[in-house]
PDB file of C-alpha atoms in Angstrom:
ATOM      1  CA  MET O 216     -21.162 -47.758  33.014  1.00 44.00           C
ATOM      2  CA  PHE O 217     -24.375 -47.666  31.202  1.00 46.00           C
ATOM      3  CA  LEU O 218     -26.708 -50.372  30.218  1.00 47.00           C
ATOM      4  CA  GLU O 219     -28.448 -50.513  26.933  1.00 50.00           C
ATOM      5  CA  LEU O 220     -31.675 -52.281  26.403  1.00 48.00           C
ATOM      6  CA  THR O 221     -32.277 -54.251  23.319  1.00 49.00           C
ATOM      7  CA  GLN O 222     -34.615 -51.612  21.894  1.00 52.00           C
ATOM      8  CA  GLY O 223     -31.907 -48.922  22.006  1.00 55.00           C
ATOM      9  CA  LYS O 224     -33.158 -47.229  25.170  1.00 57.00           C
ATOM     10  CA  PHE O 225     -31.077 -46.503  28.225  1.00 56.00           C
ATOM     11  CA  LEU O 226     -31.983 -47.352  31.747  1.00 55.00           C
ATOM     12  CA  PRO O 227     -32.898 -44.385  33.934  1.00 60.00           C
ATOM     13  CA  GLY O 228     -30.166 -43.198  36.316  1.00 60.00           C
ATOM     14  CA  CYS O 229     -27.319 -44.377  34.164  1.00 57.00           C
ATOM     15  CA  VAL O 230     -24.747 -41.897  32.913  1.00 60.00           C
ATOM     16  CA  MET O 231     -24.248 -41.637  29.188  1.00 58.00           C
ATOM     17  CA  GLN O 232     -20.670 -41.008  28.084  1.00 64.00           C
ATOM     18  CA  ASN O 233     -19.941 -39.181  24.859  1.00 63.00           C
ATOM     19  CA  ASN O 234     -16.584 -40.032  23.389  1.00 61.00           C
ATOM     20  CA  TYR O 235     -16.093 -37.180  20.876  1.00 67.00           C
ATOM     21  CA  ASN O 236     -12.593 -36.884  19.514  1.00 72.00           C
ATOM     22  CA  GLY O 237     -11.799 -33.285  18.509  1.00 72.00           C
ATOM     23  CA  PHE O 238     -12.127 -29.682  19.659  1.00 74.00           C
ATOM     24  CA  THR O 239     -15.095 -27.797  20.920  1.00 85.00           C
ATOM     25  CA  LEU O 240     -15.979 -24.390  19.540  1.00 87.00           C
ATOM     26  CA  ILE O 241     -14.712 -22.683  22.710  1.00 90.00           C
ATOM     27  CA  GLU O 242     -11.312 -24.383  22.460  1.00 90.00           C
ATOM     28  CA  PHE O 243     -11.073 -23.351  18.831  1.00 91.00           C
ATOM     29  CA  LEU O 244     -11.909 -19.697  19.613  1.00 93.00           C
ATOM     30  CA  VAL O 245      -9.367 -19.584  22.459  1.00 94.00           C
ATOM     31  CA  ALA O 246      -6.690 -20.974  20.130  1.00 93.00           C
ATOM     32  CA  ILE O 247      -7.552 -18.341  17.484  1.00 96.00           C
ATOM     33  CA  VAL O 248      -7.300 -15.517  20.068  1.00 96.00           C
ATOM     34  CA  ILE O 249      -3.893 -16.768  21.227  1.00 96.00           C
ATOM     35  CA  LEU O 250      -2.656 -16.961  17.625  1.00 97.00           C
ATOM     36  CA  MET O 251      -3.958 -13.450  16.881  1.00 97.00           C
ATOM     37  CA  VAL O 252      -2.146 -11.968  19.888  1.00 96.00           C
ATOM     38  CA  GLY O 253       1.081 -13.633  18.771  1.00 96.00           C
ATOM     39  CA  LEU O 254       0.697 -12.449  15.178  1.00 97.00           C
ATOM     40  CA  LEU O 255      -0.095  -8.883  16.240  1.00 97.00           C
ATOM     41  CA  GLY O 256       3.071  -8.843  18.365  1.00 96.00           C
ATOM     42  CA  LEU O 257       5.066 -10.112  15.399  1.00 96.00           C
ATOM     43  CA  LEU O 258       3.622  -7.457  13.077  1.00 96.00           C
ATOM     44  CA  GLN O 259       4.356  -4.710  15.608  1.00 97.00           C
ATOM     45  CA  SER O 260       7.982  -5.830  15.890  1.00 97.00           C
ATOM     46  CA  ILE O 261       8.283  -5.760  12.082  1.00 96.00           C
ATOM     47  CA  ASN O 262       6.847  -2.222  12.061  1.00 95.00           C
ATOM     48  CA  ILE O 263       9.349  -1.046  14.679  1.00 95.00           C
ATOM     49  CA  ALA O 264      12.230  -2.663  12.774  1.00 95.00           C
ATOM     50  CA  MET O 265      11.201  -0.872   9.556  1.00 92.00           C
ATOM     51  CA  GLU O 266      11.001   2.505  11.364  1.00 90.00           C
ATOM     52  CA  LYS O 267      14.478   2.036  12.824  1.00 91.00           C
ATOM     53  CA  SER O 268      15.784   1.043   9.409  1.00 91.00           C
ATOM     54  CA  VAL O 269      14.434   4.268   7.869  1.00 87.00           C
ATOM     55  CA  GLU O 270      15.934   6.326  10.714  1.00 88.00           C
ATOM     56  CA  THR O 271      19.297   4.647  10.106  1.00 90.00           C
ATOM     57  CA  ILE O 272      19.131   5.409   6.372  1.00 90.00           C
ATOM     58  CA  PHE O 273      18.491   9.109   7.103  1.00 90.00           C
ATOM     59  CA  ARG O 274      21.257   9.178   9.740  1.00 91.00           C
ATOM     60  CA  ASN O 275      23.746   7.679   7.274  1.00 92.00           C
ATOM     61  CA  GLU O 276      22.793  10.290   4.676  1.00 91.00           C
ATOM     62  CA  ALA O 277      23.280  13.059   7.270  1.00 91.00           C
ATOM     63  CA  SER O 278      26.700  11.646   8.092  1.00 92.00           C
ATOM     64  CA  VAL O 279      27.676  11.646   4.412  1.00 92.00           C
ATOM     65  CA  LEU O 280      26.371  15.202   4.041  1.00 91.00           C
ATOM     66  CA  ALA O 281      28.352  16.435   7.074  1.00 91.00           C
ATOM     67  CA  ASN O 282      31.530  14.750   5.888  1.00 91.00           C
ATOM     68  CA  GLU O 283      31.131  16.262   2.406  1.00 90.00           C
ATOM     69  CA  ARG O 284      30.784  19.732   3.954  1.00 89.00           C
ATOM     70  CA  VAL O 285      33.918  19.270   6.094  1.00 87.00           C
ATOM     71  CA  VAL O 286      35.901  18.125   3.046  1.00 88.00           C
ATOM     72  CA  GLN O 287      34.630  21.137   1.040  1.00 86.00           C
ATOM     73  CA  CYS O 288      35.742  23.504   3.807  1.00 83.00           C
ATOM     74  CA  SER O 289      39.094  21.770   4.178  1.00 81.00           C
ATOM     75  CA  ASN O 290      39.787  22.101   0.447  1.00 84.00           C
ATOM     76  CA  LEU O 291      39.301  25.870   0.532  1.00 81.00           C
ATOM     77  CA  GLY O 292      42.215  28.173   1.172  1.00 75.00           C
ATOM     78  CA  PHE O 293      42.860  28.703   4.855  1.00 71.00           C
ATOM     79  CA  ASN O 294      41.706  32.337   4.778  1.00 72.00           C
ATOM     80  CA  ASP O 295      38.526  31.415   2.851  1.00 75.00           C
ATOM     81  CA  ILE O 296      37.000  29.081   5.432  1.00 73.00           C
ATOM     82  CA  VAL O 297      35.855  31.904   7.703  1.00 68.00           C
ATOM     83  CA  PHE O 298      32.053  31.679   7.723  1.00 72.00           C
ATOM     84  CA  ASP O 299      28.942  30.884   9.713  1.00 79.00           C
ATOM     85  CA  LYS O 300      26.046  29.763   7.590  1.00 81.00           C
ATOM     86  CA  TRP O 301      22.898  27.694   7.488  1.00 82.00           C
ATOM     87  CA  THR O 302      21.800  25.911   4.350  1.00 83.00           C
ATOM     88  CA  THR O 303      18.982  23.531   3.578  1.00 84.00           C
ATOM     89  CA  MET O 304      19.720  20.588   1.348  1.00 82.00           C
ATOM     90  CA  GLN O 305      17.336  18.039  -0.073  1.00 82.00           C
ATOM     91  CA  ARG O 306      18.565  14.490  -0.484  1.00 82.00           C
ATOM     92  CA  ALA O 307      16.810  11.332  -1.587  1.00 80.00           C
ATOM     93  CA  PRO O 308      18.322   8.327   0.162  1.00 80.00           C
ATOM     94  CA  ARG O 309      16.685   5.253  -1.377  1.00 77.00           C
ATOM     95  CA  GLY O 310      14.076   7.401  -3.111  1.00 79.00           C
ATOM     96  CA  ALA O 311      12.669   9.060   0.035  1.00 76.00           C
ATOM     97  CA  PHE O 312      13.173  12.841  -0.179  1.00 82.00           C
ATOM     98  CA  LYS O 313      14.293  14.448   3.056  1.00 85.00           C
ATOM     99  CA  ASN O 314      15.289  18.034   3.882  1.00 89.00           C
ATOM    100  CA  TYR O 315      18.459  18.461   5.925  1.00 91.00           C
ATOM    101  CA  SER O 316      19.439  21.707   7.638  1.00 91.00           C
ATOM    102  CA  VAL O 317      23.217  22.132   7.601  1.00 91.00           C
ATOM    103  CA  GLN O 318      24.988  24.603   9.877  1.00 91.00           C
ATOM    104  CA  THR O 319      28.668  25.232   9.234  1.00 88.00           C
ATOM    105  CA  LYS O 320      30.590  27.213  11.828  1.00 89.00           C
ATOM    106  CA  THR O 321      34.288  28.005  12.013  1.00 85.00           C
ATOM    107  CA  THR O 322      36.231  28.963  15.117  1.00 84.00           C
ATOM    108  CA  PHE O 323      39.824  30.213  15.140  1.00 80.00           C
ATOM    109  CA  LEU O 324      41.830  28.264  17.668  1.00 80.00           C
ATOM    110  CA  THR O 325      45.218  29.937  17.214  1.00 77.00           C
ATOM    111  CA  ASN O 326      46.501  32.980  15.333  1.00 67.00           C
ATOM    112  CA  PRO O 327      43.231  34.532  13.995  1.00 66.00           C
ATOM    113  CA  PRO O 328      43.439  36.643  10.808  1.00 61.00           C
ATOM    114  CA  SER O 329      42.755  39.915  12.650  1.00 59.00           C
ATOM    115  CA  SER O 330      45.963  39.557  14.657  1.00 59.00           C
ATOM    116  CA  ARG O 331      47.871  37.051  12.543  1.00 58.00           C
ATOM    117  CA  LEU O 332      51.537  36.750  13.359  1.00 63.00           C
ATOM    118  CA  GLN O 333      53.690  36.062  10.334  1.00 64.00           C
ATOM    119  CA  GLY O 334      55.419  32.721  10.352  1.00 62.00           C
ATOM    120  CA  GLN O 335      53.225  31.304  13.129  1.00 68.00           C
ATOM    121  CA  PRO O 336      50.929  28.321  12.498  1.00 72.00           C
ATOM    122  CA  ALA O 337      47.205  28.991  12.474  1.00 78.00           C
ATOM    123  CA  SER O 338      44.382  26.589  13.325  1.00 83.00           C
ATOM    124  CA  THR O 339      40.670  26.727  12.631  1.00 84.00           C
ATOM    125  CA  GLN O 340      38.008  24.366  13.891  1.00 88.00           C
ATOM    126  CA  ILE O 341      35.199  23.515  11.477  1.00 88.00           C
ATOM    127  CA  ASP O 342      31.923  22.392  13.088  1.00 91.00           C
ATOM    128  CA  VAL O 343      29.135  20.995  10.906  1.00 92.00           C
ATOM    129  CA  ASN O 344      25.712  20.214  12.395  1.00 94.00           C
ATOM    130  CA  VAL O 345      23.140  18.436  10.251  1.00 94.00           C
ATOM    131  CA  THR O 346      19.542  18.435  11.511  1.00 93.00           C
ATOM    132  CA  TRP O 347      16.534  16.566  10.125  1.00 91.00           C
ATOM    133  CA  LYS O 348      13.099  15.416  11.284  1.00 90.00           C
ATOM    134  CA  VAL O 349      11.431  12.029  11.134  1.00 86.00           C
ATOM    135  CA  LYS O 350       7.834  11.759  12.389  1.00 85.00           C
ATOM    136  CA  LYS O 351       7.988  14.904  14.553  1.00 86.00           C
ATOM    137  CA  ASN O 352      11.299  13.812  16.122  1.00 89.00           C
ATOM    138  CA  SER O 353      14.309  16.007  15.473  1.00 92.00           C
ATOM    139  CA  TYR O 354      17.748  14.435  15.029  1.00 92.00           C
ATOM    140  CA  THR O 355      21.203  16.038  14.820  1.00 93.00           C
ATOM    141  CA  HIS O 356      24.530  14.718  13.578  1.00 92.00           C
ATOM    142  CA  SER O 357      27.678  16.729  14.341  1.00 92.00           C
ATOM    143  CA  VAL O 358      31.144  16.541  12.797  1.00 92.00           C
ATOM    144  CA  SER O 359      34.198  18.595  13.797  1.00 90.00           C
ATOM    145  CA  SER O 360      37.564  18.957  12.164  1.00 88.00           C
ATOM    146  CA  VAL O 361      40.618  21.114  12.721  1.00 88.00           C
ATOM    147  CA  VAL O 362      42.509  22.660   9.797  1.00 84.00           C
ATOM    148  CA  THR O 363      46.037  23.846  10.491  1.00 81.00           C
ATOM    149  CA  THR O 364      48.603  25.558   8.309  1.00 77.00           C
ATOM    150  CA  PRO O 365      52.289  24.973   8.968  1.00 67.00           C
ATOM    151  CA  SER O 366      52.824  28.705   8.746  1.00 61.00           C
ATOM    152  CA  ALA O 367      50.450  31.649   8.381  1.00 45.00           C
ATOM    153  CA  GLN O 368      49.609  32.504   4.802  1.00 48.00           C
TER     154      GLN O 368
END
């Protein structure tokens, strides 16, 4: 649609068409912004996944700690598991030190020692609550077990 003279000049009123193959600077900047938004979303999802992984590691350690305490109480003599106590334990799951507060509480369900009937079975419930904090959030894991004797000791 344009006419070129022999001297390399264009006729007035003719439209000159540029046929550049490639991107303009604006298109390039828009593409970079879109890529950055996508990458930031990806990095944020990785960060959230790592936080949840750490929380799961601490929860598993609390579960192990609670189960150990229940087994310790169950291995005691029936008359020796009467206590209410708080203890603080430090564990290092995967090298990250964490303080756990452990509350152990026993409740007599049948035939308490103060009025124990000879020959009657006795039952005690052991409740263990493990509490810990991760980034100002407090978490609790609870385990309960019942210990019964076939006859009062």
